[in-house]
Coordinates of C-alpha atoms in Angstrom, one line a residue:
Chain A
X1 CA 89.6 46.3 140.2
X2 CA 93.1 47.5 139.3
X3 CA 94.4 51.0 139.4
X4 CA 97.6 52.5 138.2
X5 CA 99.1 55.6 139.8
X6 CA 100.1 58.0 137.0
X7 CA 101.3 60.8 139.4
X8 CA 101.0 61.7 143.0
X9 CA 102.2 64.8 144.9
X10 CA 101.5 66.8 148.1
X11 CA 99.0 69.5 147.7
X12 CA 97.5 71.8 150.3
X13 CA 98.6 69.4 153.0
X14 CA 96.9 66.5 151.3
X15 CA 97.6 64.5 148.2
X16 CA 96.7 65.2 144.6
X17 CA 96.9 62.0 142.5
X18 CA 96.2 61.0 138.9
X19 CA 95.1 57.4 138.3
X20 CA 94.4 55.1 135.3
X21 CA 92.2 52.0 135.1
X22 CA 90.7 49.7 132.6
X23 CA 87.0 50.5 132.4
X24 CA 84.6 47.7 131.8
X25 CA 81.7 50.1 131.2
X26 CA 83.5 52.3 128.7
X27 CA 85.7 49.5 127.3
X28 CA 88.9 51.5 127.3
X29 CA 91.5 52.9 129.7
X30 CA 90.2 55.8 131.7
X31 CA 92.1 58.5 133.6
X32 CA 90.8 60.4 136.6
X33 CA 92.2 62.5 139.5
X34 CA 91.6 62.5 143.2
X35 CA 92.4 65.0 145.8
X36 CA 92.6 63.7 149.4
X37 CA 92.8 66.2 152.2
X38 CA 95.1 65.7 155.2
X39 CA 92.1 64.6 157.3
X40 CA 91.7 61.5 155.1
X41 CA 94.9 60.1 156.7
X42 CA 93.0 59.5 159.9
X43 CA 89.3 59.0 159.0
X44 CA 87.2 58.6 155.9
X45 CA 86.0 61.9 154.4
X46 CA 83.1 63.2 152.4
X47 CA 83.7 63.4 148.7
X48 CA 82.7 66.0 146.0
X49 CA 82.6 64.9 142.4
X50 CA 83.5 67.6 139.8
X51 CA 82.3 66.9 136.3
X52 CA 84.1 69.0 133.6
X53 CA 82.9 70.6 130.4
X54 CA 83.4 70.1 126.7
X55 CA 86.9 69.4 125.5
X56 CA 88.2 68.9 129.0
X57 CA 90.0 65.9 130.5
X58 CA 90.4 65.1 134.2
X59 CA 93.2 67.8 134.2
X60 CA 91.5 71.1 133.6
X61 CA 89.6 71.5 136.8
X62 CA 92.3 69.8 138.8
X63 CA 94.8 72.5 137.8
X64 CA 92.6 75.6 137.2
X65 CA 89.5 75.5 139.5
X66 CA 91.4 76.2 142.7
X67 CA 89.2 73.7 144.5
X68 CA 91.9 72.0 146.6
X69 CA 92.5 75.1 148.7
X70 CA 89.0 75.1 150.1
X71 CA 88.5 71.3 150.1
X72 CA 91.7 71.0 152.2
X73 CA 90.2 73.4 154.8
X74 CA 86.8 71.6 154.8
X75 CA 88.2 68.1 154.8
X76 CA 86.5 67.1 151.6
X77 CA 88.0 64.8 148.9
X78 CA 87.6 65.7 145.3
X79 CA 87.2 63.4 142.3
X80 CA 87.8 64.7 138.8
X81 CA 86.7 62.2 136.1
X82 CA 87.4 62.5 132.4
X83 CA 84.6 63.7 130.1
X84 CA 84.4 60.7 127.8
X85 CA 86.0 57.4 126.8
X86 CA 89.3 57.8 124.9
X87 CA 91.5 56.0 122.5
X88 CA 92.1 55.1 118.9
X89 CA 89.5 52.3 119.0
X90 CA 86.9 54.7 120.4
X91 CA 84.5 56.5 118.0
X92 CA 85.1 60.2 117.6
X93 CA 84.0 63.2 115.5
X94 CA 85.8 66.2 114.0
X95 CA 83.6 68.6 116.0
X96 CA 84.8 69.6 119.4
X97 CA 81.3 69.0 120.9
X98 CA 80.7 65.4 119.8
X99 CA 82.6 62.3 120.5
X100 CA 85.8 62.2 122.6
X101 CA 85.8 65.1 125.1
X102 CA 82.0 65.4 124.8
X103 CA 80.5 62.4 126.5
X104 CA 77.6 64.5 128.0
X105 CA 77.3 62.0 131.0
X106 CA 74.7 59.9 129.2
X107 CA 74.5 56.3 128.0
X108 CA 74.6 56.0 124.3
X109 CA 72.5 53.4 122.5
X110 CA 73.3 54.3 118.9
X111 CA 76.1 53.3 116.6
X112 CA 79.0 54.1 116.6
X113 CA 78.8 55.5 120.1
X114 CA 77.1 52.7 122.1
X115 CA 80.1 50.4 122.7
X116 CA 82.1 53.1 124.6
X117 CA 80.0 56.2 125.4
X118 CA 78.4 55.1 128.7
X119 CA 79.5 58.0 130.8
X120 CA 76.5 58.1 133.1
X121 CA 76.9 54.4 134.2
X122 CA 80.7 55.0 134.3
X123 CA 80.5 57.9 136.7
X124 CA 77.6 56.7 138.8
X125 CA 78.4 53.0 139.0
X126 CA 81.9 51.9 138.0
X127 CA 84.1 54.8 138.9
X128 CA 82.1 55.4 142.1
X129 CA 82.7 51.8 143.2
X130 CA 86.4 52.0 142.3
X131 CA 87.2 55.2 144.2
X132 CA 85.1 54.2 147.2
X133 CA 87.0 50.9 147.3
X134 CA 90.4 52.4 146.9
X135 CA 90.4 55.6 148.9
X136 CA 89.2 56.5 152.5
X137 CA 85.9 58.0 151.4
X138 CA 82.5 58.1 153.0
X139 CA 80.1 56.4 150.5
X140 CA 77.1 57.9 152.2
X141 CA 78.5 61.5 152.0
X142 CA 78.9 62.2 148.3
X143 CA 78.1 65.4 146.6
X144 CA 78.4 66.5 142.9
X145 CA 79.2 69.6 141.0
X146 CA 80.4 70.5 137.5
X147 CA 80.9 73.2 134.9
X148 CA 79.0 73.7 131.6
X149 CA 78.4 70.2 130.2
X150 CA 79.6 68.9 133.6
X151 CA 77.0 71.1 135.3
X152 CA 74.4 69.4 133.2
X153 CA 75.9 66.1 134.3
X154 CA 75.9 67.0 138.0
X155 CA 72.3 68.3 138.0
X156 CA 70.9 65.3 136.1
X157 CA 72.8 62.7 138.1
X158 CA 71.8 64.3 141.4
X159 CA 68.1 64.7 140.5
X160 CA 68.0 61.1 139.3
X161 CA 70.0 59.7 142.2
X162 CA 69.4 61.8 145.3
X163 CA 70.3 59.0 147.7
X164 CA 73.7 58.7 146.1
X165 CA 74.4 62.5 145.6
X166 CA 73.4 64.2 148.8
X167 CA 74.4 67.7 147.7
X168 CA 74.5 69.4 144.3
X169 CA 75.7 72.6 142.7
X170 CA 76.7 73.7 139.2
X171 CA 78.8 76.4 137.4
X172 CA 77.2 77.7 134.2
X173 CA 75.5 74.4 133.5
X174 CA 73.8 73.4 130.3
X175 CA 70.3 73.6 131.7
X176 CA 68.0 72.6 128.9
X177 CA 69.9 70.4 126.4
X178 CA 66.8 69.1 124.7
X179 CA 66.1 72.6 123.4
X180 CA 69.7 73.7 122.8
X181 CA 72.4 73.1 120.2
X182 CA 74.4 71.9 123.1
X183 CA 72.2 68.9 123.5
X184 CA 70.0 68.2 120.5
X185 CA 73.0 67.4 118.3
X186 CA 74.6 65.1 120.9
X187 CA 71.3 63.4 122.0
X188 CA 70.4 62.7 118.4
X189 CA 73.8 61.1 117.9
X190 CA 74.0 59.2 121.2
X191 CA 70.3 58.4 121.8
X192 CA 68.6 58.6 118.4
X193 CA 65.9 60.7 117.0
X194 CA 63.1 59.8 119.4
X195 CA 63.1 62.8 121.8
X196 CA 61.2 61.0 124.5
X197 CA 64.4 59.1 125.3
X198 CA 66.1 62.5 125.8
X199 CA 64.0 63.7 128.7
X200 CA 65.8 61.7 131.4
X201 CA 69.0 63.7 130.6
X202 CA 67.6 67.3 130.7
X203 CA 68.0 69.1 134.0
X204 CA 65.1 71.5 133.5
X205 CA 62.8 68.7 132.6
X206 CA 63.9 66.6 135.6
X207 CA 63.7 69.5 138.0
X208 CA 60.2 70.3 136.9
X209 CA 59.2 66.6 137.3
X210 CA 61.0 65.6 140.5
X211 CA 62.9 68.5 142.1
X212 CA 65.8 67.7 144.4
X213 CA 65.7 66.9 148.1
X214 CA 68.0 69.7 149.3
X215 CA 69.2 73.2 148.3
X216 CA 70.5 73.6 144.7
X217 CA 73.3 76.1 144.1
X218 CA 73.8 77.4 140.6
X219 CA 76.1 80.2 139.5
X220 CA 76.1 81.8 136.1
X221 CA 78.3 84.5 134.6
X222 CA 76.6 87.6 133.2
X223 CA 79.1 87.9 130.4
X224 CA 79.1 84.3 129.3
X225 CA 79.4 84.0 125.6
X226 CA 77.5 80.7 125.6
X227 CA 74.5 82.0 127.6
X228 CA 72.1 81.2 124.7
X229 CA 73.2 77.6 124.7
X230 CA 73.1 77.1 128.4
X231 CA 69.5 78.4 128.9
X232 CA 69.8 79.1 132.6
X233 CA 66.3 80.7 132.6
X234 CA 64.7 77.3 131.9
X235 CA 66.2 75.9 135.0
X236 CA 65.2 78.9 137.1
X237 CA 61.6 78.6 135.9
X238 CA 61.6 74.9 136.6
X239 CA 62.9 75.6 140.1
X240 CA 60.3 78.3 140.7
X241 CA 57.5 76.0 139.4
X242 CA 58.7 73.2 141.7
X243 CA 59.2 75.4 144.7
X244 CA 62.8 74.0 144.7
X245 CA 65.0 75.2 147.5
X246 CA 68.3 76.9 146.4
X247 CA 69.3 79.7 144.2
X248 CA 70.4 80.5 140.6
X249 CA 72.8 83.5 140.9
X250 CA 73.8 85.7 138.0
X251 CA 77.2 87.4 138.4
X252 CA 77.8 90.5 136.3
X253 CA 81.0 90.5 134.2
X254 CA 82.0 86.9 134.5
X255 CA 82.6 84.8 131.4
X256 CA 82.5 81.0 130.9
X257 CA 86.2 80.4 131.9
X258 CA 87.8 78.9 134.9
X259 CA 88.3 82.4 136.3
X260 CA 84.6 82.3 136.9
X261 CA 84.6 78.8 138.3
X262 CA 87.5 79.6 140.7
X263 CA 85.9 82.9 141.8
X264 CA 82.9 81.0 143.3
X265 CA 84.5 77.7 144.2
X266 CA 84.9 78.6 147.9
X267 CA 81.2 79.1 148.2
X268 CA 80.4 75.8 146.4
X269 CA 82.8 73.9 148.6
X270 CA 81.2 75.4 151.6
X271 CA 77.7 74.5 150.3
X272 CA 78.6 70.9 149.9
X273 CA 80.7 70.7 153.0
X274 CA 77.9 71.9 155.2
X275 CA 75.5 69.3 153.9
X276 CA 77.9 66.4 153.6
X277 CA 79.5 66.8 157.0
X278 CA 76.0 66.7 158.5
X279 CA 75.2 63.3 156.8
Chain B
X1 CA 103.0 103.5 124.7
X2 CA 100.3 101.4 123.1
X3 CA 98.5 98.5 124.6
X4 CA 96.0 96.0 123.1
X5 CA 93.5 94.1 125.2
X6 CA 93.5 90.5 124.2
X7 CA 91.0 89.4 126.8
X8 CA 89.4 90.7 130.0
X9 CA 87.0 89.1 132.4
X10 CA 85.7 89.4 136.0
X11 CA 87.7 87.4 138.5
X12 CA 87.3 87.3 142.3
X13 CA 85.5 90.6 142.2
X14 CA 88.2 92.2 140.2
X15 CA 89.4 92.0 136.6
X16 CA 91.8 89.5 135.0
X17 CA 93.2 90.8 131.7
X18 CA 95.6 89.7 129.0
X19 CA 97.4 92.5 127.0
X20 CA 99.8 92.8 124.1
X21 CA 102.2 95.5 123.3
X22 CA 105.1 96.2 120.9
X23 CA 108.3 96.0 123.0
X24 CA 111.1 98.4 122.2
X25 CA 113.5 96.5 124.4
X26 CA 112.8 93.0 123.1
X27 CA 112.0 94.2 119.6
X28 CA 108.8 92.1 119.3
X29 CA 105.2 91.9 120.4
X30 CA 105.0 90.9 124.0
X31 CA 102.0 89.5 125.9
X32 CA 101.4 89.8 129.7
X33 CA 98.5 89.5 132.1
X34 CA 97.3 91.8 135.0
X35 CA 94.9 91.0 137.8
X36 CA 93.4 94.1 139.3
X37 CA 91.5 93.6 142.6
X38 CA 88.1 95.3 143.2
X39 CA 89.9 97.9 145.5
X40 CA 91.7 99.3 142.4
X41 CA 88.5 100.8 141.1
X42 CA 88.7 103.3 143.9
X43 CA 92.4 103.8 144.8
X44 CA 95.8 102.8 143.4
X45 CA 96.9 99.4 144.8
X46 CA 100.3 97.7 145.5
X47 CA 101.4 95.3 142.9
X48 CA 103.1 91.9 143.0
X49 CA 105.2 90.7 140.0
X50 CA 105.1 87.0 139.3
X51 CA 107.9 85.7 137.1
X52 CA 107.3 82.2 135.6
X53 CA 109.6 79.3 134.9
X54 CA 111.0 77.5 131.9
X55 CA 108.6 76.8 129.0
X56 CA 105.9 79.0 130.6
X57 CA 104.1 82.0 129.1
X58 CA 102.1 84.7 130.9
X59 CA 99.3 82.1 131.1
X60 CA 100.6 79.3 133.4
X61 CA 100.6 81.1 136.7
X62 CA 97.6 83.2 135.8
X63 CA 95.5 80.1 135.4
X64 CA 97.2 77.6 137.8
X65 CA 98.8 79.4 140.8
X66 CA 95.6 80.4 142.5
X67 CA 97.0 83.8 143.3
X68 CA 94.0 85.9 142.5
X69 CA 91.9 84.4 145.4
X70 CA 94.4 85.8 147.9
X71 CA 95.3 89.0 146.0
X72 CA 91.6 89.9 145.9
X73 CA 91.4 89.7 149.6
X74 CA 94.5 91.6 150.2
X75 CA 93.9 94.3 147.6
X76 CA 97.0 93.5 145.6
X77 CA 97.4 93.7 141.9
X78 CA 99.3 90.9 140.1
X79 CA 101.4 91.1 136.9
X80 CA 102.3 88.0 135.0
X81 CA 104.9 88.7 132.3
X82 CA 106.0 86.3 129.6
X83 CA 109.3 84.4 130.1
X84 CA 111.1 85.5 126.9
X85 CA 110.7 87.4 123.6
X86 CA 108.6 85.5 121.0
X87 CA 108.2 85.3 117.3
X88 CA 109.5 83.9 114.0
X89 CA 112.1 86.6 113.8
X90 CA 113.4 85.9 117.3
X91 CA 116.3 83.5 117.9
X92 CA 115.4 80.1 119.3
X93 CA 116.9 76.7 120.2
X94 CA 115.5 73.2 120.0
X95 CA 116.1 72.6 123.7
X96 CA 113.3 73.6 126.1
X97 CA 115.7 75.4 128.3
X98 CA 117.3 77.8 125.9
X99 CA 115.8 80.5 123.7
X100 CA 112.1 81.2 123.6
X101 CA 110.4 80.3 126.9
X102 CA 113.8 80.5 128.6
X103 CA 114.8 84.1 128.8
X104 CA 116.3 83.7 132.3
X105 CA 115.5 87.4 133.1
X106 CA 119.0 88.5 131.9
X107 CA 120.2 90.8 129.2
X108 CA 122.0 88.9 126.4
X109 CA 125.1 90.4 124.8
X110 CA 125.9 87.5 122.5
X111 CA 124.7 86.5 119.0
X112 CA 122.1 85.4 118.1
X113 CA 120.4 86.3 121.3
X114 CA 121.4 90.0 121.9
X115 CA 118.8 91.7 119.6
X116 CA 115.8 90.3 121.5
X117 CA 116.7 88.6 124.8
X118 CA 116.8 91.6 127.1
X119 CA 114.4 90.3 129.7
X120 CA 115.9 92.0 132.8
X121 CA 115.6 95.4 131.2
X122 CA 112.2 94.5 129.8
X123 CA 110.7 93.5 133.2
X124 CA 112.4 96.2 135.3
X125 CA 112.2 99.1 132.9
X126 CA 109.9 98.8 130.0
X127 CA 107.0 96.7 131.2
X128 CA 107.2 98.4 134.6
X129 CA 106.7 101.8 133.1
X130 CA 103.9 100.5 130.9
X131 CA 101.8 98.9 133.6
X132 CA 102.4 101.8 136.0
X133 CA 101.2 104.2 133.3
X134 CA 98.2 102.1 132.3
X135 CA 96.8 100.7 135.5
X136 CA 96.0 102.2 138.9
X137 CA 99.1 100.8 140.7
X138 CA 101.3 102.3 143.4
X139 CA 104.8 102.6 141.9
X140 CA 106.4 102.9 145.3
X141 CA 104.7 99.6 146.5
X142 CA 105.9 96.9 144.2
X143 CA 107.0 93.4 145.3
X144 CA 108.3 90.4 143.2
X145 CA 108.0 86.7 143.3
X146 CA 108.4 83.8 140.9
X147 CA 108.8 80.1 140.4
X148 CA 111.9 78.1 139.4
X149 CA 113.6 80.2 136.7
X150 CA 111.2 82.9 137.7
X151 CA 112.3 82.6 141.4
X152 CA 115.9 83.2 140.2
X153 CA 114.6 86.3 138.3
X154 CA 112.7 87.6 141.4
X155 CA 115.6 87.1 143.8
X156 CA 118.2 88.7 141.5
X157 CA 116.0 91.6 140.4
X158 CA 115.0 92.3 144.0
X159 CA 118.6 92.2 145.4
X160 CA 119.9 94.4 142.6
X161 CA 116.9 96.8 142.9
X162 CA 115.7 97.0 146.5
X163 CA 114.2 100.5 146.1
X164 CA 112.1 99.2 143.2
X165 CA 111.1 95.8 144.7
X166 CA 110.2 96.4 148.3
X167 CA 109.3 92.8 149.0
X168 CA 110.6 89.5 147.6
X169 CA 109.8 85.8 147.8
X170 CA 110.3 82.7 145.6
X171 CA 108.9 79.2 145.0
X172 CA 111.6 76.6 144.2
X173 CA 114.0 79.1 142.7
X174 CA 117.1 78.4 140.7
X175 CA 119.4 79.6 143.5
X176 CA 122.9 79.2 142.1
X177 CA 122.8 79.2 138.3
X178 CA 126.5 79.8 137.8
X179 CA 127.1 76.4 139.3
X180 CA 124.1 74.6 137.8
X181 CA 123.1 73.1 134.4
X182 CA 120.1 75.4 134.8
X183 CA 122.4 78.5 134.4
X184 CA 125.8 77.6 133.0
X185 CA 124.4 76.6 129.6
X186 CA 122.2 79.7 129.3
X187 CA 124.7 82.2 130.7
X188 CA 127.3 80.8 128.2
X189 CA 124.9 81.3 125.4
X190 CA 123.5 84.7 126.4
X191 CA 126.5 86.3 128.2
X192 CA 129.5 84.5 126.7
X193 CA 132.3 82.4 128.3
X194 CA 133.6 85.0 130.7
X195 CA 132.1 83.9 134.0
X196 CA 132.8 87.2 135.7
X197 CA 129.9 88.6 133.8
X198 CA 127.6 85.9 135.1
X199 CA 127.9 86.8 138.8
X200 CA 125.4 89.7 138.6
X201 CA 122.7 87.1 137.7
X202 CA 123.3 84.6 140.5
X203 CA 121.0 84.9 143.6
X204 CA 123.5 83.1 145.9
X205 CA 126.4 85.3 144.8
X206 CA 124.3 88.5 145.1
X207 CA 122.9 87.5 148.5
X208 CA 126.3 86.9 149.9
X209 CA 127.6 90.2 148.6
X210 CA 124.6 92.5 149.2
X211 CA 121.8 90.8 151.1
X212 CA 118.3 92.3 150.8
X213 CA 116.7 95.0 152.9
X214 CA 113.8 93.0 154.3
X215 CA 112.7 89.5 155.0
X216 CA 113.2 86.9 152.2
X217 CA 110.6 84.1 151.9
X218 CA 111.6 81.0 149.9
X219 CA 109.6 77.7 149.8
X220 CA 111.0 74.5 148.3
X221 CA 109.4 71.1 147.8
X222 CA 111.1 68.1 149.4
X223 CA 110.1 65.8 146.5
X224 CA 111.2 68.2 143.8
X225 CA 112.8 66.3 140.9
X226 CA 114.9 69.3 140.0
X227 CA 116.4 69.8 143.4
X228 CA 120.0 69.2 142.2
X229 CA 119.6 71.9 139.6
X230 CA 118.0 74.4 142.0
X231 CA 120.7 74.3 144.6
X232 CA 118.6 75.7 147.4
X233 CA 121.4 75.0 149.9
X234 CA 123.6 77.6 148.3
X235 CA 121.1 80.3 148.9
X236 CA 120.5 79.1 152.5
X237 CA 124.2 79.3 153.2
X238 CA 124.5 82.7 151.7
X239 CA 121.6 83.9 153.8
X240 CA 123.2 82.5 156.9
X241 CA 126.5 84.0 156.1
X242 CA 124.9 87.4 155.5
X243 CA 122.6 87.2 158.5
X244 CA 119.8 87.8 156.1
X245 CA 116.3 88.1 157.6
X246 CA 113.8 85.6 156.3
X247 CA 113.5 81.9 155.8
X248 CA 114.0 79.0 153.4
X249 CA 111.4 76.4 154.1
X250 CA 111.5 72.8 153.0
X251 CA 108.1 71.1 152.5
X252 CA 108.1 67.3 152.6
X253 CA 106.3 65.6 149.7
X254 CA 105.8 68.6 147.4
X255 CA 107.2 68.5 143.8
X256 CA 108.0 71.2 141.4
X257 CA 104.5 71.7 140.0
X258 CA 101.9 74.4 140.4
X259 CA 100.2 72.3 143.1
X260 CA 103.2 73.2 145.2
X261 CA 103.1 76.9 144.2
X262 CA 99.3 77.1 144.8
X263 CA 99.6 75.4 148.2
X264 CA 101.8 78.1 149.6
X265 CA 100.6 81.1 147.6
X266 CA 98.4 82.4 150.4
X267 CA 101.4 82.8 152.6
X268 CA 103.4 84.5 149.9
X269 CA 100.6 86.9 149.2
X270 CA 100.3 87.7 152.9
X271 CA 104.1 88.2 153.1
X272 CA 104.1 90.8 150.3
X273 CA 100.8 92.4 151.4
X274 CA 102.1 93.1 154.9
X275 CA 105.2 94.8 153.6
X276 CA 103.7 96.6 150.6
X277 CA 100.6 98.0 152.4
X278 CA 103.0 99.5 155.0
X279 CA 105.1 101.3 152.4

């Protein structure tokens, strides 16, 4: 598998890089970012995946979430994937919440999305194999987190693949997409009208059915303009019904921005670090 | 003085806000950002000014420098001004390093710049009076820092006004603009061809002539593409000649980006906090 280095610089004693590669799964060039802490120069380190939200690329969280400061201290690597396939040959839509920038971390089976929009398989299989092969990372010590659409991606990937993702958390995740306008629209487009196929991509549904083997940390802002689309309460109820370990915390005054994400990043990094370093 | 709130959200237990006001000095609407730590709800707090570099607005450092995390811990407020006057009626230039986004923190006396480009007076006098009047800040405990063009602004403002700015630091500052293409071009445009008028805006010249009453902290990346324009060595020599307290540190592998700024922000905040809390 080939990999081009777009940019690389020192960052908190480690290295922040941006890389590009031809994706077989998404059938286009894909860009992603990796932060390697100083510890990775000597030994393989645990890795935390950060999945971003609608309209984001690999760049937003890399520059605005403030995660490297804490990952450097804890000796964790960070991977920041893009949120969808990209390019002129890739299907798109004029709405910000469908098409490029809005992959939803699912595998489309409907035209015109199917040929490129395979973000679940891309993240879980192809990009995972690529970064584990190219960087000094511990394959058995991977965790996953994300924001908004990326929080949905993190929760669903972790619940479906607990042996792959040993720790999970989310910032203001889309919690119940099969019942939200952030979900129904995209699932209809990517997966078709049959709602039974949607259930495997809904964190609240999956939580109620399977739970997750480990504590789940979710933070939500109390002044989030998108609260009615996120449906945090559905996840809380599913966790309660399941007896799921972990917590959903509501933080008064915080909105949906990266100021919210950055404010609680240290605690999320600590959550993952504790679990992953014990693996 | 009037002030419009553009946006306000919780951030690291405090408040991150963006504000707009009509500037008498710059004769246009100006936008700036303020971070208030939780401590400011009870008592006035010290304040650190952060001046940004070429092409930046109030937003870049506010979102990418990671300063709020440390300012929250130390109980410091942060002010992020814009880098120039803005608007359709304001003179501009097609180059990225002249005109809007490139105010250089000096007071222009040449056409067409003179009517609006008064960034030194704007920062030091007008915006200072505004924020001290509107927010719970300690006027006697102000420090200043900045990046690149903003590092030049911080150093020159502090050396010229040590009673106003009680602490100073800089990230990859333009150190000797009267001898650099980042300086000569702009000073010619804003101040005219007579180079004697330029000297009051050159950190190395000012350092050699006056020094600064307190330790000066400067960080510079060893892989900075703009090193030949910044001329850090000139400032180091001026500090040595003066016997100036402080240090100019070179960090191998760091470039000119906000990853560099963020990596050393904790130490800069600690530097300012120690001095300002003792005032």
